[in-house]
Every structure is written in C-alpha cells, then in structure tokens.
PDB file of N, CA, C and O in Angstrom, chain B, residues numbered from 101:
ATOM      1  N   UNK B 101       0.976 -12.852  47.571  1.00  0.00           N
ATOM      2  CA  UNK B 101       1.608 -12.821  46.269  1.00  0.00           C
ATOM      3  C   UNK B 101       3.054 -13.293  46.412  1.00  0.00           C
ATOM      4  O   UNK B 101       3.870 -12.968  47.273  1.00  0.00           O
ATOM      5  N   UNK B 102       3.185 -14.079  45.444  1.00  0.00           N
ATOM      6  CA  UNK B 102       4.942 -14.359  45.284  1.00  0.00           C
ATOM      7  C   UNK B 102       5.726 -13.876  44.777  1.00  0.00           C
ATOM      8  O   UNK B 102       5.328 -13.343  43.741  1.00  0.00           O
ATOM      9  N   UNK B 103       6.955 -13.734  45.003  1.00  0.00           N
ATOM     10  CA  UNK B 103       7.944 -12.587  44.650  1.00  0.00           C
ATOM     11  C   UNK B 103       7.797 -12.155  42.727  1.00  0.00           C
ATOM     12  O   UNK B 103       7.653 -11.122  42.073  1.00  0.00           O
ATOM     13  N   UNK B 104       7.963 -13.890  42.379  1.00  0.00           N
ATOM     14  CA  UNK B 104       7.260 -13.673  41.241  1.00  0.00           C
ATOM     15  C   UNK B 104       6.723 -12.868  40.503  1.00  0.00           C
ATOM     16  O   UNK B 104       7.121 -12.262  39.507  1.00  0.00           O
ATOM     17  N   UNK B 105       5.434 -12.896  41.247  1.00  0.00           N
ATOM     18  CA  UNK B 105       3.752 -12.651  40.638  1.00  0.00           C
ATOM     19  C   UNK B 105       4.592 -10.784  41.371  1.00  0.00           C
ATOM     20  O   UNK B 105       4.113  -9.978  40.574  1.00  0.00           O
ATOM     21  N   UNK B 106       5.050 -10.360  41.891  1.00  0.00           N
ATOM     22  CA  UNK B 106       5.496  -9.039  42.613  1.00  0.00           C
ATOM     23  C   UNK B 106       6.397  -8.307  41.307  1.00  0.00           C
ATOM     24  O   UNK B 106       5.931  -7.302  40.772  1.00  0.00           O
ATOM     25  N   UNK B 107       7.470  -8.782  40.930  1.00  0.00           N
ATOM     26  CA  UNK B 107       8.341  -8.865  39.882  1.00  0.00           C
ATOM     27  C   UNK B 107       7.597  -8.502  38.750  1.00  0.00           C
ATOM     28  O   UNK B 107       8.023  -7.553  38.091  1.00  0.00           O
ATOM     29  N   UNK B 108       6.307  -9.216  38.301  1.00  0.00           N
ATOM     30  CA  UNK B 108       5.831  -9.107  36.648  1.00  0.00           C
ATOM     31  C   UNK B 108       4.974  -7.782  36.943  1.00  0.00           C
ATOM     32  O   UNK B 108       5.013  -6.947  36.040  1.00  0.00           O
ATOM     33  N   UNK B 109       4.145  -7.441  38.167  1.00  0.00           N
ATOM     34  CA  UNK B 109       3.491  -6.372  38.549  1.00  0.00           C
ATOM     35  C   UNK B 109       3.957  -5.276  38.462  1.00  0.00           C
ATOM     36  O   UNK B 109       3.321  -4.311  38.038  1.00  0.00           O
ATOM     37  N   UNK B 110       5.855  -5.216  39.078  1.00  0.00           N
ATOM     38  CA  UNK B 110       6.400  -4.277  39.258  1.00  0.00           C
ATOM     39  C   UNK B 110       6.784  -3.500  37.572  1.00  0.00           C
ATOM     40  O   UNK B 110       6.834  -2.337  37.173  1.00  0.00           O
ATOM     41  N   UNK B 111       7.012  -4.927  36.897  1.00  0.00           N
ATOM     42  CA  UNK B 111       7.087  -4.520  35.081  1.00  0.00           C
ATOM     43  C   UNK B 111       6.557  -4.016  34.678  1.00  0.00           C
ATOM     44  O   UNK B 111       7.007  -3.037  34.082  1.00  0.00           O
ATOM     45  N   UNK B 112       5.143  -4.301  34.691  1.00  0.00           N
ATOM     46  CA  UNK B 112       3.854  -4.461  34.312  1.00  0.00           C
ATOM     47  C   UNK B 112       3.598  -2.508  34.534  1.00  0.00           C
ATOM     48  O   UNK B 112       3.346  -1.730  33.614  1.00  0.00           O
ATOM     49  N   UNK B 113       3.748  -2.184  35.862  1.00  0.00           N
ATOM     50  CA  UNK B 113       3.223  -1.253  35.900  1.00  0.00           C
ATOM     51  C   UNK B 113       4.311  -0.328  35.538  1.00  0.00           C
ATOM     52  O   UNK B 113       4.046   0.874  35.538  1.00  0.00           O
ATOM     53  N   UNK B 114       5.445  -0.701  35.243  1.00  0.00           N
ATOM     54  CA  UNK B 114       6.822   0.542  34.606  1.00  0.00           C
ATOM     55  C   UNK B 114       6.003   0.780  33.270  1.00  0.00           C
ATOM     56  O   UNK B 114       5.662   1.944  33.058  1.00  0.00           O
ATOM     57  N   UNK B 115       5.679  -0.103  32.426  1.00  0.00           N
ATOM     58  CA  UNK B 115       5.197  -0.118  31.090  1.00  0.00           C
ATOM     59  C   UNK B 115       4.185   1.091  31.279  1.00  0.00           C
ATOM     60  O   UNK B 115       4.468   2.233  30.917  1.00  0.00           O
ATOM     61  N   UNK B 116       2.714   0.669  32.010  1.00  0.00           N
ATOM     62  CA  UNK B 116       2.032   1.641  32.185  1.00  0.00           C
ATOM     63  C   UNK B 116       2.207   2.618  32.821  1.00  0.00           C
ATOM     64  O   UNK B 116       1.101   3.144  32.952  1.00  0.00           O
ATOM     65  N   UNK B 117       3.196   3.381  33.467  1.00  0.00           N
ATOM     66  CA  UNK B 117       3.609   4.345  33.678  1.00  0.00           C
ATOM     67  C   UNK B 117       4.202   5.085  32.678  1.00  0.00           C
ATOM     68  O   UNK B 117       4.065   6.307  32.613  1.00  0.00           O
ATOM     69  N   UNK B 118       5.093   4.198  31.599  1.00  0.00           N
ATOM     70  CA  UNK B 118       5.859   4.719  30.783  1.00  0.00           C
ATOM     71  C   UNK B 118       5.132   5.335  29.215  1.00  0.00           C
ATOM     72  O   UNK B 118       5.527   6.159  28.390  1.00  0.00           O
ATOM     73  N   UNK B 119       4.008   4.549  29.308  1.00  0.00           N
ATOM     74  CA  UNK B 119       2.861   4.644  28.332  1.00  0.00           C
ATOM     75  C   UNK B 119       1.959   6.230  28.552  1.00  0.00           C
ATOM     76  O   UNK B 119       1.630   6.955  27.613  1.00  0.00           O
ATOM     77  N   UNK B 120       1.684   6.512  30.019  1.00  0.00           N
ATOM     78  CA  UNK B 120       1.009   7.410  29.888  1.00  0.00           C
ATOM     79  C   UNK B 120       1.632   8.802  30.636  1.00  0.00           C
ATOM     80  O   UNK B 120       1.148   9.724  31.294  1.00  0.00           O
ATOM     81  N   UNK B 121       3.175   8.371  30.091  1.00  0.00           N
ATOM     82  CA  UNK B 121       4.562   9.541  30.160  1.00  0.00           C
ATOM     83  C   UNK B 121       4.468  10.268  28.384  1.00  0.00           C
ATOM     84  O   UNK B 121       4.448  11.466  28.103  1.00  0.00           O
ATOM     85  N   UNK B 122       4.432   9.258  27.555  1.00  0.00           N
ATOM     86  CA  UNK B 122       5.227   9.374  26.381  1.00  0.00           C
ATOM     87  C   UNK B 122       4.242  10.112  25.758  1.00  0.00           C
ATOM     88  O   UNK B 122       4.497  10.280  24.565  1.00  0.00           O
ATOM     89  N   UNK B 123       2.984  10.725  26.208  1.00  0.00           N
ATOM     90  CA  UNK B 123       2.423  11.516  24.624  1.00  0.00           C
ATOM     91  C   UNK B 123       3.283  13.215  25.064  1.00  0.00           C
ATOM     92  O   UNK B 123       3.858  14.025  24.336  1.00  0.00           O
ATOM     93  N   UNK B 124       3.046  13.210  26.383  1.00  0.00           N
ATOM     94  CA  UNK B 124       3.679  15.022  26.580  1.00  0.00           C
ATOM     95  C   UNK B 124       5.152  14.958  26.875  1.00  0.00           C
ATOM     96  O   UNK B 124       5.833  15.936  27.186  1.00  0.00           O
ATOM     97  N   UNK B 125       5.628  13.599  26.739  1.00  0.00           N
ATOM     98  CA  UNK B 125       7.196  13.340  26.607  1.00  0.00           C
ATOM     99  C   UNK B 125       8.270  14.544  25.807  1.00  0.00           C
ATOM    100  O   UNK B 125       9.225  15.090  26.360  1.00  0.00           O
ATOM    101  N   UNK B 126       7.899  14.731  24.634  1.00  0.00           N
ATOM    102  CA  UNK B 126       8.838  15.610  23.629  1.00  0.00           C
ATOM    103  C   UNK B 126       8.044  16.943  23.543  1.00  0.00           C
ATOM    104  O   UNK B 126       8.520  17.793  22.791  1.00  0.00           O
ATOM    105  N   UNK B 127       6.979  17.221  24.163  1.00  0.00           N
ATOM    106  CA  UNK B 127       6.794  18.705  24.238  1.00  0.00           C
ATOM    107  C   UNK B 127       6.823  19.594  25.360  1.00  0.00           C
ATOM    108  O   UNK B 127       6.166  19.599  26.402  1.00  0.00           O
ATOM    109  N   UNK B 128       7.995  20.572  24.794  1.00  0.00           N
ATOM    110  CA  UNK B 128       8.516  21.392  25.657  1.00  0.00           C
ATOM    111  C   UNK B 128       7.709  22.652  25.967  1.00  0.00           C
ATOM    112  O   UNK B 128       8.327  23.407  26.716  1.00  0.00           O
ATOM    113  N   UNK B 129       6.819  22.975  25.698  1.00  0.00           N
ATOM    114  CA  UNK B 129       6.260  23.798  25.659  1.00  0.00           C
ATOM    115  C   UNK B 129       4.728  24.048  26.891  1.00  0.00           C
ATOM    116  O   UNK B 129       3.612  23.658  26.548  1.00  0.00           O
ATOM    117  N   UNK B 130       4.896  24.531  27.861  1.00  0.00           N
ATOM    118  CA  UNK B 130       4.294  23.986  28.991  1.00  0.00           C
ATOM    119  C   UNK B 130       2.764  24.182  28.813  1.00  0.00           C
ATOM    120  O   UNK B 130       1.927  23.503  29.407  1.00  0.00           O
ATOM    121  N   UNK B 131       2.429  25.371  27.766  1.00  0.00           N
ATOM    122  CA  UNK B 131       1.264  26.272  27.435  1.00  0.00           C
ATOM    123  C   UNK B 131       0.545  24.930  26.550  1.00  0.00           C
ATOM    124  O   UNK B 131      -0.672  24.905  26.734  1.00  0.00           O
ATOM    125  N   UNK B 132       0.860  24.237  25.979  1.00  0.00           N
ATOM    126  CA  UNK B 132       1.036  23.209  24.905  1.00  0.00           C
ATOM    127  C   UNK B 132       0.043  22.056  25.065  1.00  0.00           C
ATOM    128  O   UNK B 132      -0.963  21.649  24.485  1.00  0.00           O
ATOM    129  N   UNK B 133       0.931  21.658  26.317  1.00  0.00           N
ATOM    130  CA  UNK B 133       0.942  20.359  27.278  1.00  0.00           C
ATOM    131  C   UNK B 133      -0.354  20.366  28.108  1.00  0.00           C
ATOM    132  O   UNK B 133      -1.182  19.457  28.164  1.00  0.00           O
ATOM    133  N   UNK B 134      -0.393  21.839  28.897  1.00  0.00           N
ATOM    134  CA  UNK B 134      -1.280  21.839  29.120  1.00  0.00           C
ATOM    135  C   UNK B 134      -3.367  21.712  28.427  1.00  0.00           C
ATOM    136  O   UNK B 134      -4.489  21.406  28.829  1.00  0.00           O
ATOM    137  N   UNK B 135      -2.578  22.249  27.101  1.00  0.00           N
ATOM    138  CA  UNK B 135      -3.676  22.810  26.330  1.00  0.00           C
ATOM    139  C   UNK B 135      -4.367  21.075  25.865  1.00  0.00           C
ATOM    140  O   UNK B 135      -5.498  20.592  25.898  1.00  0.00           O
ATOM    141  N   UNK B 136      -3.135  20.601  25.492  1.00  0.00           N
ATOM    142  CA  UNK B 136      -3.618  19.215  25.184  1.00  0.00           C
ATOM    143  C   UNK B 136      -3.763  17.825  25.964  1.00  0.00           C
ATOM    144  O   UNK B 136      -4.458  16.898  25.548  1.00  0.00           O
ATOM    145  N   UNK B 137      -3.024  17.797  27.142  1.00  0.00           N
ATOM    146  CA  UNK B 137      -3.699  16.678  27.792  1.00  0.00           C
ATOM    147  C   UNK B 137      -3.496  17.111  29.439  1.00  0.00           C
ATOM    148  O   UNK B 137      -2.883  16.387  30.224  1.00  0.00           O
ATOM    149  N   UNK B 138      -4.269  18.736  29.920  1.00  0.00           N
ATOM    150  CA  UNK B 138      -4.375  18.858  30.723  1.00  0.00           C
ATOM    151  C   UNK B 138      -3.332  19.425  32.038  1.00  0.00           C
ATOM    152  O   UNK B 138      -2.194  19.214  31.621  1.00  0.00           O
ATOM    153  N   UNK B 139      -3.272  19.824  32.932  1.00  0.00           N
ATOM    154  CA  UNK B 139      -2.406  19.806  33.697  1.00  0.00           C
ATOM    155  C   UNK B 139      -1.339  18.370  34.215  1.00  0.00           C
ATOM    156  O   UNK B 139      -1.900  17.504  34.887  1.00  0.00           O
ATOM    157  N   UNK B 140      -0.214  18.231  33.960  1.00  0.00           N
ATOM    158  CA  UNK B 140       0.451  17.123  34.275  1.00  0.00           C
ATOM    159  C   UNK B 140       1.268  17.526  35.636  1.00  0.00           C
ATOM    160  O   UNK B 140       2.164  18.369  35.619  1.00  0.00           O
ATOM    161  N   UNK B 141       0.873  16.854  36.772  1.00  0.00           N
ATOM    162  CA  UNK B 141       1.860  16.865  37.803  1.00  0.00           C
ATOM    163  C   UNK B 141       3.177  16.365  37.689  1.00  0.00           C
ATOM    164  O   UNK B 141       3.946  16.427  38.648  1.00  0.00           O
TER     165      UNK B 141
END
C-alpha cells in the first residue's frame, strides 16, 4: 500500500470509529448505555 492509499484508510477508519462513538456519546448515564447498546468498553 502507498502512503496514500495508508492516509485515506487512516480517515476512513477515524470516521468509522467516530460513527460508532456518537449514539452513547451524550449519555451520561451508565445504567442507560448499557441498557441500550450494551456494555461499551
């Protein structure tokens, strides 16, 4: 792979990281979080 093709991957996967941050993002409530999408490490 070229630094490139390394670069758009490295984007690529901030996005999808950041995507499946943001639903238990604003709830503070740990009982909550859990109840609705599980235990989050």
């Amino acid at each position: 792979m070229s630094a490139t093709d390394n670069d758009r991957a490295m984007v690529l996967a901030s996005f999808v990281a950041d995507s499946l941050a943001l639903g238990a993002h604003w709830i503070y409530d740990t009982a909550l979080i859990e109840k609705q999408f599980g235990r989050v490490d």
